[in-house]
Amino acid sequence: CVTSDVQAACRDTTVTQELLKEGFHRDLLVKVELGEDAVGCAVAARTRLPPAIYVDPYELATLQQHNLTKAVLIPDVADVEAPEYLATALDLVLYLEVDSGCSRCFRAAVPVHARYHRPTEGSQQTLVVLESPEVLLCCCHSHLAAECWQPAEVGAPCSAENIGPCQWHSTTHRPAPEESVLEVPVGLKEHSSLVCALTLLTTLLCASLILAATCRHGHFS
């Protein structure tokens, strides 16, 4: 009877992941419902962000200063200007808060951004799939069911404020009913000549206007 209860608890742990808003700038919302109560435990979700998606470290720091989200990037630096084909993947550890009205429900959100891709032929968008996150639990009382929770392979910081390592445990859970897919607009290779010509003309026009204004209004000794 105890074994069946433990197995049921393992199966009942669920995670959902949603990309809110439209365009290049989105919000990643993660919701977890545990199969057992986790009173006194810290709950986090560890997500692998592909090179096509990034979290702005400066924006994240500002949000954390205002206590609007709690998360850690691994590594903690990211080139926000790099295109997708020059970027690297990131690990995001998102610390979840208890959802009101449900002691086993946790949620958190963080802004994410899409990177520019190389121009393609025949398609004006590319699809970026976001993997289902790993559910992490850190409990001081260590009363976790051994059948459900195993020590996490990669150590994560204790919290966004305390970057020291903690003993986190991860669990297998029911996969999300739908994958999180981000549609990223991309340019077409056949438009390259037109884009380059317009960019050059715009640059020359702006430079001419700046030069004319400088000559007209500038004070030269």
CSV table of C-alpha atoms in Angstrom, one decimal:
chain,number,residue,atom,x,y,z
A,1,CYS,CA,0.0,0.0,0.0
A,2,VAL,CA,2.8,2.4,0.9
A,3,THR,CA,4.6,1.6,-2.4
A,4,SER,CA,1.5,2.3,-4.5
A,5,ASP,CA,1.1,5.6,-2.6
A,6,VAL,CA,4.6,6.6,-3.4
A,7,GLN,CA,4.3,5.7,-7.1
A,8,ALA,CA,1.1,7.7,-7.3
A,9,ALA,CA,2.8,10.7,-5.8
A,10,CYS,CA,5.6,10.4,-8.3
A,11,ARG,CA,3.2,10.2,-11.2
A,12,ASP,CA,1.2,13.2,-9.9
A,13,THR,CA,4.1,15.7,-10.1
A,14,THR,CA,3.3,17.8,-13.1
A,15,VAL,CA,5.0,20.8,-14.8
A,16,THR,CA,3.6,23.2,-17.3
A,17,GLN,CA,5.6,25.8,-19.3
A,18,GLU,CA,4.2,28.7,-21.3
A,19,LEU,CA,5.6,31.5,-23.4
A,20,LEU,CA,3.4,34.5,-22.9
A,21,LYS,CA,3.1,37.6,-25.2
A,22,GLU,CA,4.2,37.8,-28.8
A,23,GLY,CA,7.3,38.7,-30.8
A,24,PHE,CA,10.9,38.6,-29.8
A,25,HIS,CA,10.2,39.6,-26.1
A,26,ARG,CA,8.2,37.1,-24.1
A,27,ASP,CA,7.6,36.0,-20.6
A,28,LEU,CA,8.4,32.4,-19.6
A,29,LEU,CA,5.8,31.1,-17.1
A,30,VAL,CA,6.6,27.8,-15.2
A,31,LYS,CA,4.0,26.1,-13.0
A,32,VAL,CA,4.7,23.0,-10.9
A,33,GLU,CA,2.2,20.9,-8.9
A,34,LEU,CA,3.9,18.3,-6.6
A,35,GLY,CA,2.4,15.0,-5.9
A,36,GLU,CA,3.1,15.4,-2.2
A,37,ASP,CA,3.2,18.4,0.2
A,38,ALA,CA,6.5,20.2,0.4
A,39,VAL,CA,6.1,22.4,3.4
A,40,GLY,CA,9.4,24.0,4.3
A,41,CYS,CA,11.0,23.0,1.0
A,42,ALA,CA,12.4,25.2,-1.7
A,43,VAL,CA,11.1,24.4,-5.2
A,44,ALA,CA,12.9,25.4,-8.4
A,45,ALA,CA,12.7,24.6,-12.1
A,46,ARG,CA,15.9,24.2,-14.1
A,47,THR,CA,15.5,24.9,-17.8
A,48,ARG,CA,18.0,24.6,-20.6
A,49,LEU,CA,17.7,27.7,-22.8
A,50,PRO,CA,18.8,27.0,-26.4
A,51,PRO,CA,21.1,29.5,-28.2
A,52,ALA,CA,18.0,31.1,-29.8
A,53,ILE,CA,16.7,32.3,-26.5
A,54,TYR,CA,18.3,34.2,-23.7
A,55,VAL,CA,17.6,36.0,-20.4
A,56,ASP,CA,19.1,39.5,-20.1
A,57,PRO,CA,21.3,39.5,-17.0
A,58,TYR,CA,20.9,43.2,-16.4
A,59,GLU,CA,17.1,43.0,-16.7
A,60,LEU,CA,17.1,40.0,-14.4
A,61,ALA,CA,19.2,41.9,-11.8
A,62,THR,CA,16.7,44.9,-11.9
A,63,LEU,CA,13.7,42.6,-11.4
A,64,GLN,CA,15.4,40.8,-8.5
A,65,GLN,CA,16.1,44.2,-6.9
A,66,HIS,CA,12.4,44.9,-6.9
A,67,ASN,CA,11.6,41.3,-5.8
A,68,LEU,CA,9.6,40.6,-8.9
A,69,THR,CA,11.4,37.3,-9.8
A,70,LYS,CA,14.1,35.0,-8.4
A,71,ALA,CA,16.4,33.2,-10.8
A,72,VAL,CA,20.0,32.4,-11.6
A,73,LEU,CA,21.7,32.1,-14.9
A,74,ILE,CA,24.5,29.5,-15.5
A,75,PRO,CA,26.9,30.9,-16.6
A,76,ASP,CA,25.9,34.3,-15.2
A,77,VAL,CA,26.9,36.3,-18.3
A,78,ALA,CA,25.3,36.4,-21.7
A,79,ASP,CA,26.0,38.4,-24.8
A,80,VAL,CA,22.7,40.0,-25.5
A,81,GLU,CA,23.8,41.3,-28.9
A,82,ALA,CA,24.9,38.0,-30.3
A,83,PRO,CA,22.8,36.4,-33.1
A,84,GLU,CA,21.6,32.8,-32.6
A,85,TYR,CA,24.4,31.2,-34.7
A,86,LEU,CA,27.1,32.8,-32.5
A,87,ALA,CA,25.4,32.3,-29.1
A,88,THR,CA,25.6,29.4,-26.6
A,89,ALA,CA,23.0,27.7,-24.5
A,90,LEU,CA,22.3,28.8,-21.0
A,91,ASP,CA,20.9,27.1,-17.9
A,92,LEU,CA,18.1,29.0,-16.1
A,93,VAL,CA,17.3,28.1,-12.5
A,94,LEU,CA,14.0,29.7,-11.7
A,95,TYR,CA,12.9,29.7,-8.0
A,96,LEU,CA,9.2,29.2,-7.6
A,97,GLU,CA,6.8,30.7,-5.2
A,98,VAL,CA,3.8,29.0,-3.6
A,99,ASP,CA,0.6,29.6,-5.6
A,100,SER,CA,-2.2,31.0,-3.5
A,101,GLY,CA,-4.9,28.4,-2.5
A,102,CYS,CA,-2.7,25.3,-3.2
A,103,SER,CA,0.1,24.2,-0.9
A,104,ARG,CA,1.5,21.8,-3.6
A,105,CYS,CA,1.4,24.4,-6.4
A,106,PHE,CA,4.3,26.7,-7.3
A,107,ARG,CA,4.8,29.2,-10.1
A,108,ALA,CA,7.2,31.8,-11.4
A,109,ALA,CA,7.8,33.9,-14.5
A,110,VAL,CA,10.9,35.6,-16.1
A,111,PRO,CA,11.3,37.6,-19.3
A,112,VAL,CA,13.1,35.9,-22.2
A,113,HIS,CA,14.2,37.2,-25.5
A,114,ALA,CA,14.7,35.6,-29.0
A,115,ARG,CA,17.8,36.1,-30.9
A,116,TYR,CA,18.1,37.0,-34.6
A,117,HIS,CA,18.7,34.1,-37.0
A,118,ARG,CA,20.5,33.8,-40.3
A,119,PRO,CA,18.3,34.6,-43.4
A,120,THR,CA,16.7,31.5,-44.9
A,121,GLU,CA,15.2,30.5,-48.2
A,122,GLY,CA,11.5,30.2,-48.6
A,123,SER,CA,10.4,30.6,-45.0
A,124,GLN,CA,9.9,33.8,-43.0
A,125,GLN,CA,10.0,32.1,-39.6
A,126,THR,CA,11.8,29.4,-37.7
A,127,LEU,CA,10.6,27.3,-34.7
A,128,VAL,CA,12.5,27.1,-31.5
A,129,VAL,CA,11.5,24.3,-29.1
A,130,LEU,CA,12.0,24.9,-25.3
A,131,GLU,CA,12.7,21.7,-23.4
A,132,SER,CA,10.5,20.7,-20.4
A,133,PRO,CA,12.2,21.9,-17.2
A,134,GLU,CA,13.7,19.7,-14.5
A,135,VAL,CA,11.8,20.0,-11.2
A,136,LEU,CA,14.2,20.6,-8.2
A,137,LEU,CA,13.4,20.3,-4.5
A,138,CYS,CA,15.6,21.2,-1.6
A,139,CYS,CA,14.3,20.2,1.9
A,140,CYS,CA,16.1,20.7,5.2
A,141,HIS,CA,14.2,17.8,6.8
A,142,SER,CA,15.2,15.4,4.1
A,143,HIS,CA,11.9,13.5,4.2
A,144,LEU,CA,11.7,13.0,0.5
A,145,ALA,CA,10.5,9.7,-0.9
A,146,ALA,CA,13.6,7.9,-2.2
A,147,GLU,CA,11.5,6.3,-5.0
A,148,CYS,CA,10.5,9.7,-6.3
A,149,TRP,CA,13.4,12.0,-5.8
A,150,GLN,CA,17.1,11.5,-6.7
A,151,PRO,CA,20.1,13.8,-6.0
A,152,ALA,CA,20.3,16.3,-8.9
A,153,GLU,CA,23.2,15.7,-11.2
A,154,VAL,CA,24.1,19.4,-11.4
A,155,GLY,CA,24.3,21.4,-8.3
A,156,ALA,CA,22.3,24.7,-8.3
A,157,PRO,CA,22.6,27.7,-6.0
A,158,CYS,CA,20.6,27.7,-2.8
A,159,SER,CA,18.7,30.8,-3.9
A,160,ALA,CA,19.1,33.9,-6.0
A,161,GLU,CA,20.6,35.7,-3.0
A,162,ASN,CA,22.8,32.8,-1.8
A,163,ILE,CA,24.9,31.4,-4.6
A,164,GLY,CA,26.4,28.7,-2.4
A,165,PRO,CA,25.5,25.1,-3.5
A,166,CYS,CA,22.7,23.2,-1.9
A,167,GLN,CA,21.7,19.6,-2.1
A,168,TRP,CA,18.9,19.6,-4.6
A,169,HIS,CA,16.8,16.6,-5.6
A,170,SER,CA,15.1,16.1,-8.9
A,171,THR,CA,12.1,14.0,-9.9
A,172,THR,CA,10.7,12.5,-13.0
A,173,HIS,CA,7.3,14.0,-13.8
A,174,ARG,CA,4.5,13.8,-16.2
A,175,PRO,CA,5.6,15.7,-19.4
A,176,ALA,CA,3.8,18.9,-20.3
A,177,PRO,CA,0.8,18.3,-22.6
A,178,GLU,CA,2.3,20.6,-25.2
A,179,GLU,CA,5.8,21.7,-26.0
A,180,SER,CA,6.7,25.3,-25.7
A,181,VAL,CA,7.5,26.5,-29.2
A,182,LEU,CA,8.7,30.0,-30.1
A,183,GLU,CA,8.1,31.2,-33.6
A,184,VAL,CA,10.9,33.6,-34.5
A,185,PRO,CA,10.7,35.8,-37.7
A,186,VAL,CA,13.7,35.4,-40.0
A,187,GLY,CA,14.8,37.3,-43.1
A,188,LEU,CA,14.8,35.9,-46.6
A,189,LYS,CA,18.1,35.5,-48.5
A,190,GLU,CA,16.4,36.8,-51.7
A,191,HIS,CA,15.9,40.1,-49.9
A,192,SER,CA,19.6,40.6,-49.0
A,193,SER,CA,20.4,42.9,-51.9
A,194,LEU,CA,17.4,45.1,-51.3
A,195,VAL,CA,18.1,45.3,-47.5
A,196,CYS,CA,21.8,46.1,-48.0
A,197,ALA,CA,20.9,48.9,-50.6
A,198,LEU,CA,18.3,50.5,-48.3
A,199,THR,CA,20.6,50.3,-45.3
A,200,LEU,CA,23.4,52.0,-47.2
A,201,LEU,CA,21.1,54.7,-48.6
A,202,THR,CA,19.6,55.3,-45.1
A,203,THR,CA,23.1,55.5,-43.6
A,204,LEU,CA,24.3,58.0,-46.2
A,205,LEU,CA,21.2,60.1,-45.8
A,206,CYS,CA,21.5,60.3,-42.0
A,207,ALA,CA,25.2,61.1,-42.3
A,208,SER,CA,24.5,63.9,-44.8
A,209,LEU,CA,21.8,65.4,-42.5
A,210,ILE,CA,24.1,65.3,-39.5
A,211,LEU,CA,26.9,66.9,-41.5
A,212,ALA,CA,24.6,69.6,-42.9
A,213,ALA,CA,23.3,70.4,-39.4
A,214,THR,CA,26.9,70.6,-38.0
A,215,CYS,CA,28.0,73.0,-40.8
A,216,ARG,CA,24.9,75.2,-40.4
A,217,HIS,CA,24.8,75.4,-36.6
A,218,GLY,CA,28.3,74.5,-35.4
A,219,HIS,CA,30.7,77.0,-34.1
A,220,PHE,CA,34.2,76.6,-35.5
A,221,SER,CA,37.1,78.6,-34.3
